[in-house]
């Protein structure tokens, strides 16, 4: 099976029903995407598929053939939202952060100036350390900049 | 050039116990490895990179950053060149004691580093040490400069300084100022390696299924079931289907975790033992019966029961452990809060005694859960039986069902205040008659059951009695330990009393506290910051001292029909000395979110020996949408920092419940509001 991940074509041979998460982590060794619940409830495994957020633990890889998959490794490390997460000192344990970054990236891609309610309704990823106030502040910071530009 | 440094010499030279921080220089990266068995050390390589190895675990509480700040300040180091790791021999990390217990050692290490390097530079340029300046890992004399790295080899040959003068507090550049988490960039780019990101050649992935809680030894229960599967037994190796039996659980190995979990789930394991007696509803009844059977005070004004269920840790990283047998040694990668305990589990997990090398990894949250290292014992057992490198990953379901819960605890609090005492109190005496607390818990040996229950308020006579019942449900330490239930029971009772005697909850607390007490001061300050009595929302207040740190809190809520909205939490924290204002604030914010989850969502239920909750849909965590605005204020004072990773948790639940009472007149005495409100 051929997948398009971070702009590269990658061949994998796995069962059709294998969720994308485990293809990424266990077969392609792209371990930036994390496992948190396996049921699409926590968002630690969020990636982008055709620029939309997807919880990769719950989607069989076979339905993603030909689509553009972006993982945390596909971001530069210094995108506006990544810089804002550093500036606002968001991460604590860090485990959910890849997923949070991907979810925030997707939000800002479709809505350059999200309102507080937009953020609240979109950012549904869980964080046990409680970094929520800072995630919100980081997104708002990027949104503000986009407006000025 | 490579220099061998006598480790013993360094320990002796530093004159500190071997369990505390030790300093070592290394000229080459390779040499660093030879020092890694030490409990903690600092090394600088020729390229000027600094590696700080800490005797404590980093689980999101920010110790890596705070320690590195002290080292950088005292050592005049280039912040961008410092990286931090945990020692493979890290000591128990809990009780909010990492910074308060080790900050002096790390300052000392930094100071030694600076003095040694300045001395080396002085000898290099043949000038007096007083003429050398050190900044950003560079030593300068007039217009000449040289990096620390270039002088490391020279510095290692020098004797350790006899006397050290740490810098003055106002000479520190980083300490006291908001400093970004040292590995924030790695965390937001997915580069930080956790245990599950360790990949070994030929590694298989293991999913696990535990036997139910059982009054018998758990292993027997497992056997009974597993004898029916392919005739496997504990002494068998791996079955054709990849099954392995270990103590109290069965594991299944496959090429990836998904296959392993899918095949394990397909087995539909059912345990046949009658375990109906193992049931949290039944335990709750038993606890209440115990409490009811206690005597009742004369003239009792308040006789209130409280309940807290079994609470989960729910760290985002489930129990994970990677194991391989490499060069005649077991290598174990694991998240742990206690290396000794992890090693104990690892040794117990092996049938054949072999050397074990533990590699402590960054933790994806812990909150007390990784003080117990069952995952380590299991993973090494599976690897030994299967003769393969393996990675064990607990599903979220297993993580919730086989957590070591914060023990369920019920309380009955009685307060007796007669009319004479009350009118005297209202006329200015500072004491009330009598308070008595009865406690019941399912944890038979919860030594910290009554931690922090001693009321700070002045009653003429107060006493605490406790009892417990034995159950096979596993219990363990949980962020803020006994102070969590204590705060809920005591601070709710104070509001009940205030309502009973017709006083403002803040006024009554202040009247019952010594005006000079930290609690009285913090309550006054938090009331001021939160506009106590003047908010457009209903407010609740609470105060609690936990692990030496006092925190006062006001929560603003509104309730519309049964829709509960938590608008704002204002916290005032007596922090001692503040080290990293950004990290400190993050701990308070995180603790408030943690406390809200515990207040809003009931603990797990156990029926027939099995936890009925299974994943985040029925064991919920607070979300960003529900997260209120949080305001944090620090009160500084004293000469040393205090622990902060836990102290802001306990006041959250009582302040919230007191606010809900203010809004609705409804007194919540049992944690978990899903049945009463939507939020």
Short mmCIF file of N, CA and C in Angstrom, two decimals, chain B residues 382-506:
data_model
loop_
_atom_site.label_atom_id
_atom_site.label_comp_id
_atom_site.label_asym_id
_atom_site.label_seq_id
_atom_site.Cartn_x
_atom_site.Cartn_y
_atom_site.Cartn_z
N UNK B 382 7.87 -10.59 30.02
CA UNK B 382 7.43 -10.94 28.66
C UNK B 382 8.65 -11.12 27.76
N UNK B 383 9.64 -10.25 27.90
CA UNK B 383 10.84 -10.35 27.06
C UNK B 383 11.61 -11.62 27.37
N UNK B 384 11.70 -11.97 28.65
CA UNK B 384 12.44 -13.18 29.04
C UNK B 384 11.76 -14.44 28.50
N UNK B 385 10.45 -14.46 28.57
CA UNK B 385 9.72 -15.64 28.11
C UNK B 385 9.68 -15.75 26.60
N UNK B 386 9.65 -14.61 25.93
CA UNK B 386 9.51 -14.65 24.47
C UNK B 386 10.85 -14.64 23.75
N UNK B 387 11.91 -14.37 24.48
CA UNK B 387 13.26 -14.32 23.90
C UNK B 387 13.35 -13.30 22.76
N UNK B 388 12.61 -12.22 22.92
CA UNK B 388 12.61 -11.16 21.89
C UNK B 388 12.71 -9.80 22.57
N UNK B 389 13.28 -8.81 21.87
CA UNK B 389 13.10 -7.45 22.37
C UNK B 389 11.62 -7.09 22.25
N UNK B 390 11.08 -6.48 23.27
CA UNK B 390 9.63 -6.17 23.22
C UNK B 390 9.34 -4.76 23.72
N UNK B 391 8.18 -4.29 23.29
CA UNK B 391 7.65 -3.05 23.87
C UNK B 391 6.24 -3.34 24.38
N UNK B 392 6.08 -3.17 25.69
CA UNK B 392 4.77 -3.37 26.30
C UNK B 392 4.02 -2.05 26.32
N UNK B 393 2.80 -2.07 25.82
CA UNK B 393 1.95 -0.87 25.86
C UNK B 393 0.61 -1.26 26.47
N UNK B 394 0.24 -0.61 27.56
CA UNK B 394 -1.09 -0.84 28.12
C UNK B 394 -2.09 -0.05 27.29
N UNK B 395 -3.21 -0.66 26.99
CA UNK B 395 -4.30 0.09 26.36
C UNK B 395 -4.83 1.09 27.38
N UNK B 396 -5.56 2.09 26.93
CA UNK B 396 -6.17 3.03 27.87
C UNK B 396 -7.13 2.30 28.80
N UNK B 397 -7.82 1.29 28.26
CA UNK B 397 -8.77 0.54 29.07
C UNK B 397 -8.06 -0.13 30.24
N UNK B 398 -6.91 -0.78 29.95
CA UNK B 398 -6.17 -1.43 31.03
C UNK B 398 -5.61 -0.39 32.00
N UNK B 399 -5.23 0.76 31.47
CA UNK B 399 -4.67 1.82 32.32
C UNK B 399 -5.71 2.30 33.35
N UNK B 400 -6.97 2.40 32.90
CA UNK B 400 -8.02 2.85 33.81
C UNK B 400 -8.46 1.72 34.75
N UNK B 401 -8.54 0.52 34.19
CA UNK B 401 -9.04 -0.60 35.00
C UNK B 401 -8.02 -1.10 36.01
N UNK B 402 -6.75 -0.90 35.73
CA UNK B 402 -5.72 -1.44 36.63
C UNK B 402 -4.77 -0.36 37.14
N UNK B 403 -5.35 0.80 37.33
CA UNK B 403 -4.62 1.89 37.99
C UNK B 403 -4.48 1.52 39.48
N UNK B 404 -3.58 2.21 40.15
CA UNK B 404 -3.53 2.13 41.62
C UNK B 404 -4.23 3.39 42.10
N UNK B 405 -5.53 3.26 42.32
CA UNK B 405 -6.38 4.44 42.52
C UNK B 405 -6.07 5.18 43.82
N UNK B 406 -6.38 6.49 43.79
CA UNK B 406 -6.46 7.22 45.06
C UNK B 406 -7.61 6.60 45.82
N UNK B 407 -7.34 6.06 47.01
CA UNK B 407 -8.32 5.22 47.71
C UNK B 407 -9.62 5.95 47.98
N UNK B 408 -10.73 5.23 47.78
CA UNK B 408 -12.01 5.84 48.12
C UNK B 408 -12.04 6.10 49.62
N UNK B 409 -12.63 7.20 49.98
CA UNK B 409 -12.62 7.60 51.39
C UNK B 409 -13.91 8.33 51.73
N UNK B 410 -14.50 7.94 52.83
CA UNK B 410 -15.71 8.60 53.31
C UNK B 410 -15.41 9.24 54.65
N UNK B 411 -16.11 10.31 54.96
CA UNK B 411 -15.89 10.96 56.25
C UNK B 411 -17.23 11.35 56.86
N UNK B 412 -17.24 11.42 58.16
CA UNK B 412 -18.38 11.99 58.89
C UNK B 412 -17.81 13.05 59.82
N UNK B 413 -18.26 14.23 59.65
CA UNK B 413 -17.73 15.32 60.48
C UNK B 413 -18.86 15.88 61.33
N UNK B 414 -18.58 15.97 62.62
CA UNK B 414 -19.57 16.53 63.54
C UNK B 414 -19.00 17.79 64.18
N UNK B 415 -19.85 18.78 64.28
CA UNK B 415 -19.44 20.00 64.97
C UNK B 415 -20.54 20.32 65.98
N UNK B 416 -20.11 20.57 67.19
CA UNK B 416 -21.07 20.93 68.23
C UNK B 416 -20.76 22.34 68.72
N UNK B 417 -21.73 23.20 68.57
CA UNK B 417 -21.55 24.58 69.04
C UNK B 417 -22.79 24.96 69.83
N UNK B 418 -22.63 25.23 71.12
CA UNK B 418 -23.83 25.60 71.88
C UNK B 418 -24.05 27.12 71.82
N UNK B 419 -25.23 27.51 72.26
CA UNK B 419 -25.64 28.92 72.12
C UNK B 419 -24.70 29.87 72.85
N UNK B 420 -24.25 29.45 74.03
CA UNK B 420 -23.36 30.32 74.82
C UNK B 420 -22.07 30.57 74.06
N UNK B 421 -21.50 29.47 73.55
CA UNK B 421 -20.24 29.59 72.82
C UNK B 421 -20.43 30.44 71.57
N UNK B 422 -21.57 30.23 70.93
CA UNK B 422 -21.81 30.95 69.68
C UNK B 422 -21.94 32.45 69.92
N UNK B 423 -22.69 32.81 70.96
CA UNK B 423 -22.84 34.26 71.17
C UNK B 423 -21.51 34.86 71.63
N UNK B 424 -20.74 34.10 72.39
CA UNK B 424 -19.41 34.58 72.78
C UNK B 424 -18.53 34.75 71.54
N UNK B 425 -18.62 33.78 70.62
CA UNK B 425 -17.85 33.83 69.38
C UNK B 425 -18.21 35.07 68.56
N UNK B 426 -19.51 35.29 68.49
CA UNK B 426 -19.96 36.43 67.70
C UNK B 426 -19.58 37.75 68.37
N UNK B 427 -19.34 37.67 69.70
CA UNK B 427 -18.90 38.88 70.40
C UNK B 427 -17.38 38.99 70.46
N UNK B 428 -16.71 38.13 69.74
CA UNK B 428 -15.28 38.36 69.61
C UNK B 428 -14.35 37.30 70.18
N UNK B 429 -14.86 36.26 70.89
CA UNK B 429 -13.92 35.21 71.27
C UNK B 429 -13.53 34.47 70.00
N UNK B 430 -12.42 33.79 70.05
CA UNK B 430 -11.91 33.23 68.81
C UNK B 430 -12.00 31.72 68.75
N UNK B 431 -12.79 31.14 69.66
CA UNK B 431 -12.88 29.68 69.62
C UNK B 431 -14.32 29.21 69.59
N UNK B 432 -14.52 28.06 69.01
CA UNK B 432 -15.83 27.42 69.04
C UNK B 432 -15.70 26.12 69.84
N UNK B 433 -16.84 25.49 70.11
CA UNK B 433 -16.81 24.36 71.04
C UNK B 433 -16.01 23.14 70.60
N UNK B 434 -16.52 22.46 69.64
CA UNK B 434 -16.02 21.11 69.47
C UNK B 434 -16.22 20.62 68.04
N UNK B 435 -15.23 19.92 67.53
CA UNK B 435 -15.38 19.30 66.21
C UNK B 435 -14.80 17.90 66.27
N UNK B 436 -15.43 17.01 65.60
CA UNK B 436 -14.91 15.65 65.58
C UNK B 436 -15.05 15.08 64.18
N UNK B 437 -14.07 14.36 63.75
CA UNK B 437 -14.09 13.81 62.40
C UNK B 437 -13.90 12.30 62.45
N UNK B 438 -14.75 11.61 61.79
CA UNK B 438 -14.57 10.17 61.63
C UNK B 438 -14.26 9.90 60.16
N UNK B 439 -13.34 9.01 59.93
CA UNK B 439 -12.98 8.70 58.55
C UNK B 439 -13.08 7.22 58.30
N UNK B 440 -13.43 6.87 57.09
CA UNK B 440 -13.37 5.46 56.68
C UNK B 440 -12.78 5.40 55.30
N UNK B 441 -11.90 4.45 55.07
CA UNK B 441 -11.29 4.34 53.75
C UNK B 441 -11.14 2.88 53.38
N UNK B 442 -11.06 2.61 52.09
CA UNK B 442 -10.83 1.23 51.68
C UNK B 442 -9.35 0.86 51.72
N UNK B 443 -8.50 1.84 51.90
CA UNK B 443 -7.08 1.52 51.93
C UNK B 443 -6.67 1.20 53.34
N UNK B 444 -6.34 -0.05 53.60
CA UNK B 444 -6.07 -0.45 54.97
C UNK B 444 -4.78 0.16 55.49
N UNK B 445 -3.85 0.42 54.58
CA UNK B 445 -2.57 0.93 55.07
C UNK B 445 -2.26 2.29 54.46
N UNK B 446 -3.28 3.08 54.31
CA UNK B 446 -3.06 4.41 53.78
C UNK B 446 -2.52 5.30 54.89
N UNK B 447 -1.21 5.29 55.04
CA UNK B 447 -0.58 6.02 56.15
C UNK B 447 -0.84 7.51 56.02
N UNK B 448 -1.14 7.94 54.83
CA UNK B 448 -1.34 9.37 54.65
C UNK B 448 -2.81 9.73 54.56
N UNK B 449 -3.64 8.80 55.07
CA UNK B 449 -5.08 8.98 55.06
C UNK B 449 -5.49 10.29 55.72
N UNK B 450 -4.90 10.56 56.86
CA UNK B 450 -5.34 11.73 57.61
C UNK B 450 -4.35 12.88 57.47
N UNK B 451 -3.54 12.79 56.43
CA UNK B 451 -2.59 13.86 56.19
C UNK B 451 -3.34 15.18 55.99
N UNK B 452 -2.94 16.16 56.75
CA UNK B 452 -3.53 17.48 56.55
C UNK B 452 -4.94 17.62 57.05
N UNK B 453 -5.44 16.63 57.80
CA UNK B 453 -6.82 16.75 58.25
C UNK B 453 -6.92 17.61 59.51
N UNK B 454 -5.85 17.71 60.25
CA UNK B 454 -5.86 18.54 61.45
C UNK B 454 -6.39 19.91 61.11
N UNK B 455 -7.50 20.27 61.66
CA UNK B 455 -8.08 21.57 61.28
C UNK B 455 -7.19 22.71 61.77
N UNK B 456 -7.09 23.71 60.93
CA UNK B 456 -6.28 24.86 61.30
C UNK B 456 -7.10 25.83 62.15
N UNK B 457 -8.42 25.60 62.16
CA UNK B 457 -9.31 26.53 62.87
C UNK B 457 -9.37 26.17 64.35
N UNK B 458 -9.63 27.18 65.15
CA UNK B 458 -9.54 26.98 66.59
C UNK B 458 -10.87 26.52 67.19
N UNK B 459 -10.92 25.26 67.52
CA UNK B 459 -12.03 24.72 68.29
C UNK B 459 -11.46 24.32 69.64
N UNK B 460 -12.29 24.35 70.67
CA UNK B 460 -11.79 24.02 72.00
C UNK B 460 -11.36 22.57 72.07
N UNK B 461 -12.04 21.77 71.34
CA UNK B 461 -11.78 20.34 71.45
C UNK B 461 -12.00 19.73 70.07
N UNK B 462 -11.00 19.13 69.53
CA UNK B 462 -11.22 18.49 68.24
C UNK B 462 -10.46 17.18 68.17
N UNK B 463 -11.04 16.22 67.52
CA UNK B 463 -10.34 14.94 67.42
C UNK B 463 -10.65 14.27 66.09
N UNK B 464 -9.78 13.38 65.71
CA UNK B 464 -9.92 12.66 64.44
C UNK B 464 -9.78 11.18 64.71
N UNK B 465 -10.69 10.38 64.23
CA UNK B 465 -10.57 8.92 64.36
C UNK B 465 -10.72 8.34 62.97
N UNK B 466 -10.04 7.25 62.74
CA UNK B 466 -10.19 6.64 61.41
C UNK B 466 -10.20 5.13 61.46
N UNK B 467 -10.82 4.55 60.48
CA UNK B 467 -10.87 3.10 60.35
C UNK B 467 -10.89 2.76 58.88
N UNK B 468 -10.69 1.50 58.57
CA UNK B 468 -10.67 1.15 57.15
C UNK B 468 -11.18 -0.27 56.94
N UNK B 469 -11.48 -0.58 55.71
CA UNK B 469 -11.84 -1.96 55.36
C UNK B 469 -10.85 -2.46 54.31
N UNK B 470 -10.63 -3.75 54.31
CA UNK B 470 -9.69 -4.35 53.37
C UNK B 470 -10.38 -4.72 52.07
N UNK B 471 -9.76 -4.33 50.96
CA UNK B 471 -10.29 -4.76 49.67
C UNK B 471 -9.11 -5.09 48.77
N UNK B 472 -9.33 -5.88 47.73
CA UNK B 472 -8.22 -6.20 46.84
C UNK B 472 -7.98 -5.13 45.76
N UNK B 473 -8.74 -4.06 45.79
CA UNK B 473 -8.53 -3.00 44.80
C UNK B 473 -7.20 -2.32 45.10
N UNK B 474 -6.42 -2.08 44.06
CA UNK B 474 -5.09 -1.50 44.27
C UNK B 474 -5.19 0.01 44.46
N UNK B 475 -4.50 0.48 45.48
CA UNK B 475 -4.47 1.91 45.76
C UNK B 475 -3.04 2.42 45.77
N UNK B 476 -2.90 3.72 45.53
CA UNK B 476 -1.56 4.29 45.52
C UNK B 476 -1.60 5.78 45.75
N UNK B 477 -0.43 6.39 45.68
CA UNK B 477 -0.34 7.83 45.88
C UNK B 477 -0.86 8.56 44.65
N UNK B 478 -1.46 9.68 44.91
CA UNK B 478 -2.11 10.47 43.85
C UNK B 478 -1.87 11.94 44.18
N UNK B 479 -1.54 12.71 43.18
CA UNK B 479 -1.18 14.13 43.35
C UNK B 479 -1.91 14.81 44.52
N UNK B 480 -1.15 15.20 45.50
CA UNK B 480 -1.57 15.89 46.74
C UNK B 480 -2.06 14.94 47.84
N UNK B 481 -2.07 13.65 47.56
CA UNK B 481 -2.27 12.58 48.55
C UNK B 481 -3.42 12.89 49.52
N UNK B 482 -3.17 12.77 50.85
CA UNK B 482 -4.24 12.89 51.84
C UNK B 482 -4.78 14.29 52.00
N UNK B 483 -4.03 15.27 51.56
CA UNK B 483 -4.50 16.65 51.69
C UNK B 483 -5.71 16.92 50.80
N UNK B 484 -5.87 16.12 49.76
CA UNK B 484 -7.00 16.32 48.85
C UNK B 484 -8.33 16.06 49.56
N UNK B 485 -8.53 14.85 50.11
CA UNK B 485 -9.80 14.66 50.83
C UNK B 485 -9.92 15.55 52.05
N UNK B 486 -8.81 15.76 52.75
CA UNK B 486 -8.85 16.59 53.97
C UNK B 486 -9.42 17.97 53.66
N UNK B 487 -8.92 18.56 52.58
CA UNK B 487 -9.38 19.90 52.23
C UNK B 487 -10.87 19.89 51.89
N UNK B 488 -11.29 18.87 51.17
CA UNK B 488 -12.71 18.79 50.77
C UNK B 488 -13.61 18.68 52.02
N UNK B 489 -13.22 17.79 52.94
CA UNK B 489 -14.04 17.59 54.14
C UNK B 489 -14.05 18.85 55.02
N UNK B 490 -12.87 19.33 55.34
CA UNK B 490 -12.77 20.45 56.29
C UNK B 490 -13.33 21.75 55.75
N UNK B 491 -12.92 22.07 54.55
CA UNK B 491 -13.30 23.37 54.01
C UNK B 491 -14.77 23.42 53.59
N UNK B 492 -15.35 22.26 53.29
CA UNK B 492 -16.81 22.23 53.07
C UNK B 492 -17.52 22.41 54.40
N UNK B 493 -17.02 21.73 55.42
CA UNK B 493 -17.64 21.83 56.75
C UNK B 493 -17.62 23.27 57.25
N UNK B 494 -16.54 23.97 57.01
CA UNK B 494 -16.46 25.35 57.47
C UNK B 494 -17.56 26.20 56.84
N UNK B 495 -17.86 25.93 55.58
CA UNK B 495 -18.93 26.68 54.92
C UNK B 495 -20.31 26.28 55.46
N UNK B 496 -20.45 25.00 55.76
CA UNK B 496 -21.73 24.54 56.34
C UNK B 496 -21.95 25.25 57.67
N UNK B 497 -20.86 25.35 58.44
CA UNK B 497 -20.93 26.00 59.75
C UNK B 497 -21.25 27.49 59.60
N UNK B 498 -20.60 28.12 58.64
CA UNK B 498 -20.84 29.54 58.42
C UNK B 498 -22.31 29.80 58.09
N UNK B 499 -22.84 28.91 57.25
CA UNK B 499 -24.25 29.04 56.87
C UNK B 499 -25.14 28.85 58.10
N UNK B 500 -24.76 27.86 58.90
CA UNK B 500 -25.56 27.51 60.10
C UNK B 500 -25.61 28.68 61.09
N UNK B 501 -24.48 29.33 61.28
CA UNK B 501 -24.46 30.40 62.28
C UNK B 501 -24.66 31.79 61.64
N UNK B 502 -24.95 31.77 60.35
CA UNK B 502 -25.30 33.03 59.69
C UNK B 502 -24.13 33.99 59.52
N UNK B 503 -22.98 33.46 59.20
CA UNK B 503 -21.83 34.34 58.97
C UNK B 503 -21.31 34.18 57.55
N UNK B 504 -20.62 35.18 57.07
CA UNK B 504 -19.93 35.09 55.79
C UNK B 504 -18.81 34.06 55.92
N UNK B 505 -18.67 33.16 54.94
CA UNK B 505 -17.66 32.09 55.05
C UNK B 505 -16.24 32.63 55.26
N UNK B 506 -15.91 33.73 54.63
CA UNK B 506 -14.58 34.31 54.80
C UNK B 506 -14.43 34.89 56.20
#
